């Protein structure tokens, strides 16, 4: 029976996909891209294999991405293969629920539990969407099953399997711990209380935890600082009241399981309390402990509580079977009632799966009833959001221009039409296209795509950018040339433009170069505040290229200046002997002459040839930029090392550190700690270097440049110096 259910679920998912499936969206595209990164580990040569392995992602752990690898190797990289990956986690969830229920309550409850968990709309939906929520629920449920199967940790082999499951679960999503910490603590105290084989039980429990820690430590050790600094704020209650935080996941239950299943679960839970006077401790600690912990987290989504469904459904199933069997004389009649109700649940599954969401029936059934749809229709949409077609058009344009690659700017941030979906499709198809959003637009832009109609996020800003692109394309000498329009499923259009600087006539190339220097000066002063001996020089390829908006280089030198991002903070780091050069620059000559604006469209290279920073100036910068929270007690630079001792005033503690800094083959600046103490507690260099590895190398954001170089770096006489091996 279980095998038939699993086969049915797999076939239904495949048929759903073949009938049109669902469109890519923001988050699924991010996870799909990470799965491609995992499958392509070893292809790059820019960093060691182990770094490629651990850096598939930084915030989302990589287990699901690596589970995808054997699927991709067997079936190829595709959205269909990704669907099969999610389907495998669905089958794991169903089998694990079956195993738990059978172990506690028997075969009938096990089959009913497996059936009901697979019929929940939220489970159906996320078994077809490449997200981490269903895999997380599957790994939690599998771990709970193995915990039970260990027979209170008397079985060493199962305890080892549990350890592997714990490690993989923690590598699925870091919230895994929230759902299992209470059951594990409960199991520990129960194990300690057992007199027979106590030492063996405790040993097996600790063995499980140890194996889980060993498996998950490598990834977390290099990403923990990023996770803690990036998402720690989500652990608070946020703006919701305490009561709203507590009841939130109960309120969204109808949305997760549908109104039909809500009635079944309520009836089953009441029957469970009636016919099972002593609720099973594993289900109780699992549900209540998990619910209490996730309720304290401010960032809430209905999908986050999928792991709460298995214990609830197992308990309700036990109650329904208990109700059916309670009066033997009514067994036949009650069985018929239960079968009829389950037939309605199965009918709902077919409606959810196969009625198109955009059809009349789909819209009618999806109408809200109180807080949730009557039936949450998720049938195949067959919607084509044209990412592949747009990228293919760009690729054809690249071939015509004899370029090796291009940058595509995606202005909209619609749920199905955004930078993330384009980036995934571009990577999947290996298009020679770098996909970017609106940051810094129109700088570093070869092509741009806009969307009419709904833009969803940052509507005003994106609307202004879209209108400016479209308006510019209608000017006599446009920067943006329309290439093609693409119809979209929401009755809007995507419009693809190529950035084409127009020549200016009757203007001397010398005048253009002079104006480039003057306006570049205005731009550069956002990041460089000259104090002494400042010069800026533009170099041309030839007069024709200059008039067309293309120059060879722009060299900036300053005897003394302050460096910083002065648009955000007025504090700068004082440096001397600054020398850097930008290469192969494309700009818009029309706006240069008509609007007195230097609009840099592309840049091939950046060489940082020289710069010196004195220890005293770095000390002042650290103290001033901390707003009085940090006092630098010592800062010295000698023999290639930076030695630092600071007193953090709020909160009150001291840090001392020593780090070696150097340029890595002229491509970036690297560092390695040789020692650190925090409040007199020594931290081994290996530990601090692992934790800070994501920040090495120091200079980031230059991946779009084909030529990025940094001169040789030395630390001596309390001064950091970068200098070039080449002459002037």
XYZ file of C-alpha atoms in Angstrom:
728
model
C 0.000 0.000 0.000
C 2.803 2.396 0.902
C 4.629 1.620 -2.353
C 1.493 2.390 -4.385
C 1.085 5.729 -2.576
C 4.715 6.664 -3.274
C 4.408 5.666 -6.935
C 1.192 7.681 -7.252
C 2.792 10.802 -5.752
C 5.831 10.559 -8.017
C 3.744 10.061 -11.163
C 1.428 12.938 -10.210
C 4.383 15.315 -9.837
C 5.834 14.249 -13.186
C 2.470 14.638 -14.952
C 1.961 18.052 -13.313
C 5.323 19.174 -14.666
C 4.710 17.799 -18.149
C 1.369 19.632 -18.298
C 3.125 22.963 -17.750
C 4.307 23.006 -14.138
C 4.856 26.309 -12.391
C 7.082 29.305 -13.099
C 10.414 30.081 -11.490
C 10.347 32.683 -8.734
C 12.752 34.630 -6.505
C 13.776 32.096 -3.858
C 13.519 28.935 -5.938
C 15.882 30.461 -8.495
C 18.444 31.170 -5.769
C 18.355 27.558 -4.554
C 18.410 26.176 -8.087
C 21.456 28.299 -8.861
C 23.199 26.945 -5.766
C 22.435 23.387 -6.905
C 24.132 24.156 -10.234
C 27.115 25.526 -8.317
C 27.331 22.250 -6.420
C 27.167 20.217 -9.609
C 29.936 22.315 -11.166
C 32.397 22.161 -8.278
C 35.803 21.517 -9.772
C 35.128 23.301 -13.039
C 36.760 26.535 -11.875
C 40.460 26.947 -11.255
C 40.410 30.328 -9.508
C 40.295 28.816 -6.014
C 41.044 25.453 -4.332
C 38.619 22.550 -4.676
C 37.751 22.561 -0.958
C 36.749 26.213 -1.147
C 34.540 25.557 -4.160
C 32.952 22.686 -2.220
C 32.213 24.756 0.892
C 31.306 27.972 -0.922
C 28.395 26.671 -2.983
C 26.365 29.006 -0.773
C 27.038 31.151 2.277
C 23.690 31.593 4.029
C 21.701 28.542 2.982
C 23.460 25.283 3.897
C 24.361 23.093 0.886
C 22.875 19.638 1.608
C 19.950 19.935 -0.828
C 22.304 21.311 -3.467
C 24.597 18.308 -3.083
C 21.696 15.853 -3.102
C 20.931 17.319 -6.539
C 24.352 16.355 -7.924
C 23.697 12.626 -8.580
C 20.352 13.527 -10.173
C 22.085 16.030 -12.467
C 24.814 13.519 -13.328
C 22.240 10.885 -14.306
C 19.599 13.046 -15.965
C 21.350 16.319 -16.824
C 20.839 19.816 -15.468
C 17.218 20.874 -15.922
C 14.165 22.081 -14.049
C 12.631 18.619 -14.474
C 15.608 17.014 -12.732
C 15.215 19.554 -9.934
C 11.558 18.500 -9.613
C 12.685 14.907 -9.113
C 15.032 16.066 -6.348
C 12.104 17.650 -4.506
C 9.970 14.576 -5.180
C 12.629 12.416 -3.520
C 12.325 14.521 -0.354
C 8.543 14.155 -0.540
C 8.903 10.371 -0.616
C 11.367 10.555 2.296
C 8.853 12.574 4.316
C 6.000 10.152 3.603
C 8.120 7.081 4.442
C 9.407 8.685 7.651
C 5.894 9.621 8.798
C 4.809 6.067 7.999
C 7.728 4.652 10.010
C 7.038 6.792 13.083
C 3.316 6.065 13.079
C 3.809 2.331 12.557
C 6.345 2.120 15.356
C 4.042 3.886 17.807
C 0.505 2.968 16.713
C 0.601 0.200 14.106
C 0.004 -0.386 10.396
C -3.420 1.257 9.967
C -2.371 4.528 11.580
C 0.857 4.464 9.561
C -0.905 4.200 6.197
C -3.449 6.870 7.116
C -0.714 9.226 8.374
C 1.356 8.763 5.208
C -1.712 9.449 3.072
C -2.791 12.576 4.978
C 0.677 14.183 5.075
C 0.979 13.753 1.299
C -2.443 15.349 0.758
C -1.650 18.618 2.580
C -1.635 21.493 0.045
C 1.545 23.001 1.514
C 3.326 19.653 1.106
C 1.966 19.218 -2.431
C 3.083 22.726 -3.373
C 6.610 22.504 -1.971
C 7.204 19.044 -3.403
C 7.115 20.830 -6.798
C 9.057 23.942 -5.829
C 12.833 23.898 -5.365
C 12.850 25.316 -1.861
C 14.405 24.107 1.399
C 11.221 23.887 3.473
C 10.083 20.408 2.433
C 13.614 18.914 2.615
C 13.913 20.439 6.092
C 10.654 18.785 7.194
C 11.805 15.499 5.643
C 15.156 15.504 7.463
C 13.510 16.414 10.786
C 10.955 13.631 10.411
C 13.618 11.122 9.351
C 15.696 12.058 12.400
C 12.696 11.577 14.684
C 12.038 8.162 13.129
C 15.666 7.095 13.655
C 15.550 8.370 17.224
C 12.590 6.087 17.865
C 14.144 3.228 15.881
C 17.264 3.375 18.063
C 15.144 1.828 20.835
C 16.121 4.496 23.331
C 19.698 4.463 21.977
C 20.331 0.788 22.657
C 20.986 0.184 18.931
C 24.417 1.508 17.937
C 23.936 1.101 14.174
C 20.723 3.114 14.166
C 22.364 5.711 16.431
C 25.095 6.132 13.802
C 22.428 6.568 11.115
C 20.731 9.132 13.348
C 24.012 11.045 13.603
C 24.302 11.120 9.811
C 20.691 12.318 9.583
C 21.334 15.050 12.170
C 24.386 16.268 10.264
C 22.564 16.300 6.927
C 19.545 17.976 8.517
C 21.658 20.744 10.013
C 23.177 21.161 6.527
C 19.680 21.483 5.056
C 18.806 24.621 6.951
C 20.152 26.021 10.187
C 16.624 26.194 11.674
C 16.771 22.357 11.784
C 18.053 22.679 15.339
C 14.943 24.593 16.453
C 12.708 21.609 15.737
C 14.883 18.909 17.335
C 16.616 20.537 20.293
C 13.734 19.786 22.686
C 13.256 16.137 21.548
C 17.032 15.571 21.808
C 17.217 17.113 25.290
C 14.209 15.047 26.351
C 15.833 11.908 24.961
C 19.043 12.729 26.843
C 17.302 13.081 30.221
C 15.253 9.951 29.593
C 18.417 8.052 28.672
C 20.243 9.176 31.811
C 17.331 7.961 33.938
C 17.459 4.436 32.462
C 19.311 2.055 34.759
C 19.818 -0.891 32.353
C 22.621 -0.236 29.846
C 22.822 3.416 30.907
C 26.417 3.920 29.813
C 25.787 2.313 26.405
C 22.677 4.437 25.855
C 24.434 7.677 26.775
C 27.397 6.687 24.603
C 25.135 6.086 21.584
C 23.258 9.355 22.096
C 26.521 11.293 22.307
C 27.809 9.356 19.295
C 24.790 10.538 17.269
C 25.378 14.156 18.272
C 29.123 13.853 17.613
C 28.619 12.449 14.101
C 26.095 15.186 13.304
C 28.527 17.847 14.525
C 31.443 16.392 12.537
C 29.417 16.387 9.309
C 28.075 19.918 9.676
C 31.067 21.688 11.237
C 33.165 22.273 8.069
C 30.466 24.331 6.341
C 29.302 26.195 9.438
C 32.819 26.982 10.593
C 33.524 29.097 7.511
C 30.094 30.745 7.337
C 29.071 31.208 10.991
C 30.186 34.836 11.219
C 28.206 35.738 8.089
C 25.081 33.994 9.378
C 25.260 35.578 12.822
C 25.949 39.080 11.539
C 23.477 38.819 8.656
C 20.369 37.259 10.215
C 20.661 37.410 13.992
C 18.015 40.143 14.172
C 15.311 37.765 12.968
C 15.401 35.836 16.240
C 13.496 38.553 18.125
C 9.698 38.853 18.362
C 9.579 41.757 15.929
C 6.539 44.027 15.820
C 3.955 41.329 16.601
C 2.534 41.062 20.075
C 3.449 38.074 22.225
C -0.049 36.641 21.726
C 0.120 37.028 17.931
C 3.503 35.312 17.878
C 2.087 32.385 19.830
C -1.043 31.875 17.712
C 0.438 32.714 14.276
C 1.116 29.145 13.153
C -2.305 28.019 14.382
C -3.923 30.821 12.373
C -2.206 29.741 9.151
C -3.041 26.054 9.588
C -6.085 26.235 7.249
C -3.823 27.722 4.566
C -1.348 24.880 5.023
C -3.691 21.902 5.103
C -7.014 23.202 3.606
C -10.420 23.434 5.249
C -11.274 19.789 4.517
C -8.157 18.530 6.252
C -8.608 21.000 9.116
C -11.927 19.362 9.952
C -10.332 15.919 9.742
C -7.406 16.966 11.939
C -9.676 18.567 14.551
C -11.901 15.490 14.688
C -8.873 13.195 14.787
C -7.158 15.190 17.540
C -10.292 15.182 19.701
C -10.595 11.432 19.179
C -6.895 11.003 19.973
C -7.318 12.759 23.308
C -10.395 10.662 23.986
C -9.077 7.216 23.028
C -5.385 7.673 23.866
C -5.453 8.891 27.426
C -1.637 9.116 27.623
C -0.295 10.958 24.550
C 3.001 9.585 23.275
C 5.864 11.626 24.731
C 7.847 11.770 21.434
C 4.976 13.404 19.550
C 4.237 15.755 22.426
C 7.801 17.007 22.905
C 8.296 17.242 19.139
C 5.209 19.381 18.518
C 5.119 21.549 21.641
C 8.880 22.093 21.844
C 9.202 23.003 18.175
C 6.146 25.243 18.243
C 7.414 27.146 21.283
C 10.824 27.830 19.730
C 9.728 28.904 16.230
C 7.031 31.130 17.717
C 9.789 33.290 19.213
C 11.294 34.058 15.791
C 10.021 37.321 14.314
C 10.290 36.431 10.621
C 7.335 34.146 9.965
C 5.967 32.418 6.888
C 3.344 29.628 6.757
C 5.872 27.322 5.075
C 8.258 27.571 8.040
C 6.005 25.331 10.120
C 5.763 22.385 7.698
C 7.856 20.303 10.176
C 5.035 20.711 12.726
C 2.570 18.814 10.526
C 3.916 15.220 10.929
C 3.331 14.904 14.718
C -0.045 16.605 14.386
C -1.142 14.353 11.531
C 0.139 11.178 13.219
C -1.801 12.027 16.384
C -4.968 12.850 14.398
C -4.639 9.628 12.373
C -4.290 7.625 15.580
C -7.440 9.316 16.846
C -9.397 8.512 13.671
C -8.360 4.866 13.724
C -9.155 4.737 17.429
C -12.625 6.151 16.706
C -13.160 3.631 13.917
C -12.153 0.655 16.056
C -13.686 1.742 19.374
C -17.076 0.092 18.862
C -16.605 -3.230 17.006
C -20.291 -3.375 16.099
C -19.963 -0.081 14.206
C -16.623 -0.888 12.566
C -18.074 -1.414 9.082
C -20.171 1.756 9.166
C -17.396 3.908 10.601
C -14.916 2.501 8.078
C -17.251 3.549 5.290
C -17.544 7.067 6.743
C -13.762 7.360 7.046
C -13.216 6.051 3.515
C -15.727 8.544 2.131
C -13.962 11.431 3.859
C -10.593 10.254 2.555
C -12.068 10.019 -0.954
C -12.945 13.722 -0.672
C -9.338 14.430 0.362
C -8.080 12.515 -2.682
C -10.498 14.408 -4.926
C -9.137 17.661 -3.527
C -5.597 16.463 -4.369
C -6.586 16.002 -8.014
C -8.243 19.433 -8.086
C -5.168 21.097 -6.553
C -2.819 19.290 -8.926
C -4.541 19.373 -12.284
C -6.916 22.357 -12.462
C -4.974 25.293 -13.988
C -4.718 28.129 -11.518
C -5.646 30.654 -14.229
C -8.779 28.783 -15.362
C -12.285 29.828 -14.386
C -12.658 26.821 -12.099
C -9.228 27.503 -10.600
C -10.083 31.111 -9.785
C -13.452 30.121 -8.337
C -12.108 27.365 -6.082
C -9.233 29.607 -4.934
C -11.620 32.236 -3.572
C -10.915 32.935 0.103
C -13.062 31.447 2.829
C -12.221 33.374 5.991
C -8.396 33.121 6.204
C -7.685 30.526 3.502
C -8.864 29.550 -0.002
C -11.755 27.128 -0.363
C -9.303 24.857 -2.195
C -5.758 26.184 -2.857
C -5.512 25.401 -6.566
C -1.912 24.913 -7.753
C -2.465 23.290 -11.133
C -0.035 23.599 -14.049
C 0.112 27.129 -15.379
C 2.263 26.615 -18.472
C 3.246 30.276 -18.074
C 6.336 31.289 -20.043
C 8.090 34.307 -18.619
C 10.498 34.426 -21.560
C 13.798 34.436 -19.649
C 15.304 31.853 -21.987
C 14.110 33.633 -25.115
C 15.415 37.009 -23.929
C 18.806 35.582 -22.953
C 19.026 33.734 -26.261
C 18.408 37.003 -28.102
C 21.174 38.668 -26.094
C 23.521 35.795 -26.927
C 22.815 36.263 -30.645
C 23.618 39.968 -30.263
C 26.892 39.134 -28.497
C 27.949 36.874 -31.363
C 27.237 39.625 -33.875
C 29.342 42.116 -31.918
C 32.279 39.673 -31.577
C 32.308 40.114 -27.788
C 33.097 37.312 -25.367
C 30.372 38.198 -22.863
C 27.922 40.923 -21.882
C 26.173 42.367 -18.831
C 22.362 42.275 -18.814
C 20.541 44.575 -16.420
C 17.118 43.373 -15.224
C 15.046 46.331 -14.021
C 11.826 44.570 -12.837
C 11.604 42.654 -9.568
C 8.348 40.857 -10.285
C 8.015 37.508 -8.477
C 8.415 35.581 -11.758
C 10.443 38.133 -13.710
C 13.509 39.333 -11.833
C 17.271 39.220 -11.637
C 17.328 35.864 -9.812
C 15.253 34.010 -12.412
C 17.372 35.431 -15.237
C 20.592 34.565 -13.413
C 19.493 30.946 -12.929
C 18.452 30.462 -16.561
C 21.652 32.118 -17.789
C 23.767 29.824 -15.615
C 21.732 26.732 -16.504
C 22.125 27.341 -20.243
C 25.729 28.582 -19.843
C 24.996 31.799 -21.673
C 27.991 34.210 -21.794
C 25.897 36.759 -19.898
C 26.407 38.348 -16.478
C 23.005 39.202 -15.009
C 22.761 42.213 -12.717
C 20.056 44.290 -11.023
C 19.618 48.035 -10.752
C 22.513 48.918 -8.428
C 24.661 51.544 -10.140
C 22.551 51.469 -13.323
C 23.320 52.436 -16.096
C 27.026 51.976 -15.325
C 28.442 48.677 -16.546
C 25.487 47.868 -18.789
C 25.468 46.223 -22.228
C 21.794 45.235 -22.403
C 18.768 46.060 -20.298
C 15.329 44.501 -20.024
C 12.284 46.354 -18.683
C 8.699 45.273 -18.082
C 5.466 47.125 -18.579
C 2.769 46.787 -15.936
C 3.359 45.356 -12.447
C 6.957 45.625 -11.161
C 6.115 44.518 -7.549
C 9.202 45.540 -5.513
C 10.611 49.110 -5.318
C 7.849 50.111 -7.696
C 8.578 53.858 -7.835
C 12.332 53.508 -8.339
C 12.025 50.745 -10.928
C 9.194 52.538 -12.698
C 11.333 55.657 -13.022
C 14.247 53.618 -14.406
C 11.988 51.769 -16.866
C 10.408 54.987 -18.095
C 13.811 56.655 -18.474
C 15.078 53.756 -20.614
C 11.963 53.714 -22.795
C 11.966 57.524 -23.049
C 15.631 57.594 -23.997
C 15.058 55.018 -26.763
C 12.676 57.491 -28.460
C 15.198 60.340 -28.574
C 16.900 61.260 -31.875
C 20.240 59.931 -30.626
C 19.290 57.305 -28.047
C 21.628 55.458 -25.728
C 19.175 52.553 -25.471
C 18.160 50.897 -28.746
C 15.124 48.628 -28.649
C 15.891 45.114 -29.927
C 12.722 43.113 -29.342
C 9.481 42.878 -27.353
C 8.270 39.705 -25.614
C 4.681 39.057 -24.439
C 4.382 37.982 -20.792
C 1.672 35.873 -19.085
C 0.264 38.791 -17.080
C -0.576 40.598 -20.368
C 2.388 42.946 -19.997
C 5.487 43.071 -22.197
C 9.207 42.653 -21.672
C 11.292 45.030 -23.761
C 14.953 44.303 -24.458
C 17.343 47.182 -25.215
C 20.972 47.320 -26.289
C 23.241 50.067 -24.960
C 24.597 51.834 -28.036
C 26.550 55.062 -27.440
C 25.976 57.504 -30.326
C 28.792 59.495 -31.881
C 28.914 63.238 -31.439
C 29.729 65.232 -34.544
C 31.516 68.544 -35.022
C 33.241 68.236 -31.653
C 36.986 67.897 -31.186
C 38.197 64.725 -29.483
C 40.443 66.961 -27.353
C 37.398 68.764 -25.970
C 35.752 65.431 -25.209
C 38.843 64.207 -23.336
C 38.995 67.421 -21.328
C 35.355 67.112 -20.418
C 35.817 63.461 -19.453
C 38.594 64.496 -17.083
C 36.517 67.267 -15.511
C 33.381 65.170 -15.011
C 35.307 62.064 -13.950
C 36.791 64.250 -11.263
C 33.291 64.990 -9.949
C 32.457 61.263 -9.916
C 35.730 60.130 -8.330
C 35.455 62.664 -5.535
C 32.571 60.606 -4.150
C 35.270 58.107 -3.159
C 38.483 60.149 -3.117
C 38.831 63.494 -1.369
C 42.106 65.117 -2.592
C 44.243 66.996 -0.091
C 47.503 67.545 -1.958
C 49.051 66.979 -5.402
C 45.962 65.716 -7.270
C 45.897 64.913 -11.020
C 43.602 63.075 -13.428
C 44.580 62.183 -17.005
C 42.467 60.600 -19.761
C 44.235 58.699 -22.564
C 42.640 57.999 -25.953
C 42.880 55.118 -28.413
C 42.343 57.535 -31.288
C 40.073 60.438 -32.187
C 37.421 58.215 -33.806
C 37.062 56.035 -30.726
C 36.930 59.072 -28.449
C 34.124 60.710 -30.434
C 32.262 57.383 -30.284
C 32.521 57.236 -26.472
C 35.498 54.878 -26.036
C 38.813 55.813 -24.400
C 41.910 53.837 -23.462
C 42.383 54.771 -19.812
C 41.831 57.194 -16.974
C 44.706 57.589 -14.499
C 44.192 59.123 -11.059
C 47.054 60.234 -8.826
C 47.168 62.107 -5.522
C 50.057 62.946 -3.235
C 47.656 62.916 -0.296
C 43.908 62.201 -0.074
C 41.139 60.621 1.978
C 39.483 57.433 0.737
C 35.917 56.372 1.531
C 32.342 56.133 0.308
C 31.409 59.716 1.053
C 27.829 59.314 -0.154
C 27.184 57.226 2.989
C 29.838 58.378 5.470
C 31.870 61.570 5.530
C 34.764 59.931 7.357
C 37.715 58.985 5.141
C 40.955 57.056 5.536
C 43.947 59.316 4.930
C 46.445 57.898 2.410
C 49.411 59.148 0.407
C 50.990 58.404 -2.990
C 47.691 57.201 -4.467
C 47.894 55.901 -8.029
C 45.240 53.857 -9.832
C 44.191 53.464 -13.445
C 40.919 52.523 -15.195
C 41.164 50.824 -18.608
C 39.045 50.411 -21.732
C 36.242 52.785 -20.756
C 32.982 53.172 -22.680
C 30.815 56.214 -21.918
C 27.846 58.056 -23.410
C 29.255 60.979 -25.478
C 25.799 62.473 -26.168
C 25.012 62.991 -22.460
C 28.591 64.136 -21.917
C 28.144 67.053 -24.330
C 24.418 67.778 -24.008
C 23.806 67.150 -20.293
C 27.299 67.664 -18.907
C 27.138 64.151 -17.431
C 29.779 61.412 -17.574
C 27.885 58.140 -17.794
C 30.398 55.244 -17.672
C 28.768 52.264 -19.383
C 31.540 49.690 -19.207
C 35.012 49.270 -17.843
C 37.414 46.448 -18.646
C 40.148 46.905 -16.060
C 41.364 48.519 -12.851
C 44.979 48.614 -11.670
C 45.748 49.811 -8.144
C 49.358 50.812 -8.685
C 50.205 52.640 -5.499
C 49.027 53.811 -2.083
C 50.452 54.279 1.414
C 48.558 54.281 4.724
C 50.311 55.156 7.978
C 49.462 53.254 11.158
C 48.478 56.486 12.922
C 45.973 57.352 10.180
C 44.426 53.868 10.260
C 44.155 54.150 14.063
C 42.326 57.476 13.775
C 39.993 56.094 11.110
C 39.012 53.068 13.242
C 38.297 55.209 16.313
C 36.355 57.938 14.503
C 34.275 55.546 12.378
C 33.263 53.571 15.509
C 31.534 56.680 16.923
C 33.469 56.475 20.167
C 32.792 52.765 20.784
C 36.364 51.627 20.052
C 39.684 52.800 21.470
C 42.793 51.628 19.612
C 45.472 51.047 22.247
C 48.126 49.806 19.819
C 48.452 49.584 16.042
C 51.748 48.771 14.372
C 52.902 47.516 10.981
C 56.196 45.677 10.724
C 57.721 42.750 8.804
C 54.589 42.178 6.755
C 52.344 41.999 9.823
C 49.666 44.244 11.298
C 49.481 44.155 15.102
C 46.353 45.551 16.712
C 45.040 45.927 20.257
C 41.662 47.599 20.752
C 39.431 48.329 23.709
C 35.785 47.929 22.780
C 33.925 50.289 25.114
C 30.331 49.248 24.379
C 30.216 46.357 25.277
C 33.378 46.411 27.378
C 36.067 43.951 26.209
C 39.523 43.951 24.625
C 40.812 42.320 21.454
C 44.412 41.882 20.404
C 45.340 40.379 17.055
C 48.242 39.893 14.705
C 47.728 39.266 10.981
C 49.988 38.893 7.977
C 48.783 40.797 4.861
C 49.993 40.433 1.283
C 48.928 40.720 -2.352
C 47.952 37.434 -3.944
C 49.633 37.273 -7.368
C 48.707 40.941 -7.919
C 45.015 39.941 -8.067
C 43.829 40.871 -4.573
C 44.819 41.483 -0.962
C 44.857 38.428 1.320
C 45.365 38.036 5.060
C 46.020 35.362 7.649
C 45.758 35.739 11.414
C 48.749 34.539 13.415
C 47.196 35.150 16.814
C 44.206 36.641 18.623
C 42.979 37.178 22.154
C 39.489 38.245 23.205
C 39.402 39.521 26.800
C 42.680 37.652 27.505
C 41.215 34.387 26.119
C 43.474 33.096 23.321
C 41.866 31.933 20.072
C 43.857 29.521 17.968
C 44.855 30.995 14.588
C 43.278 28.022 12.805
C 39.893 28.851 14.344
C 39.934 32.572 13.574
C 41.215 31.993 10.028
C 38.410 29.522 9.350
C 35.818 31.952 10.712
C 37.159 34.877 8.681
C 37.868 32.928 5.485
C 34.733 34.302 3.711
C 36.266 37.796 3.995
C 39.517 36.733 2.314
C 40.419 38.263 -0.109
C 39.606 41.708 1.211
C 38.656 43.469 -2.026
C 35.299 42.345 -3.417
C 32.871 43.479 -6.093
C 35.320 43.493 -8.994
C 34.241 40.233 -10.617
C 32.778 42.075 -13.614
C 36.254 43.321 -14.577
C 38.316 41.240 -16.960
C 41.542 42.819 -15.652
C 41.864 43.672 -11.955
C 45.332 44.047 -10.475
C 46.831 45.252 -7.211
C 50.478 46.247 -6.844
C 52.904 44.641 -4.428
C 52.038 45.217 -0.741
C 54.468 45.716 2.147
C 54.026 46.416 5.854
C 57.016 48.044 7.524
C 57.968 51.102 9.551
C 54.305 51.473 10.671
C 53.144 51.952 7.099
C 51.145 49.892 4.594
C 52.457 50.491 1.094
C 51.223 49.303 -2.295
C 53.579 49.878 -5.184
C 53.842 48.767 -8.774
C 56.694 46.727 -10.228
C 56.112 48.558 -13.517
C 57.402 51.993 -14.304
C 55.239 55.041 -14.940
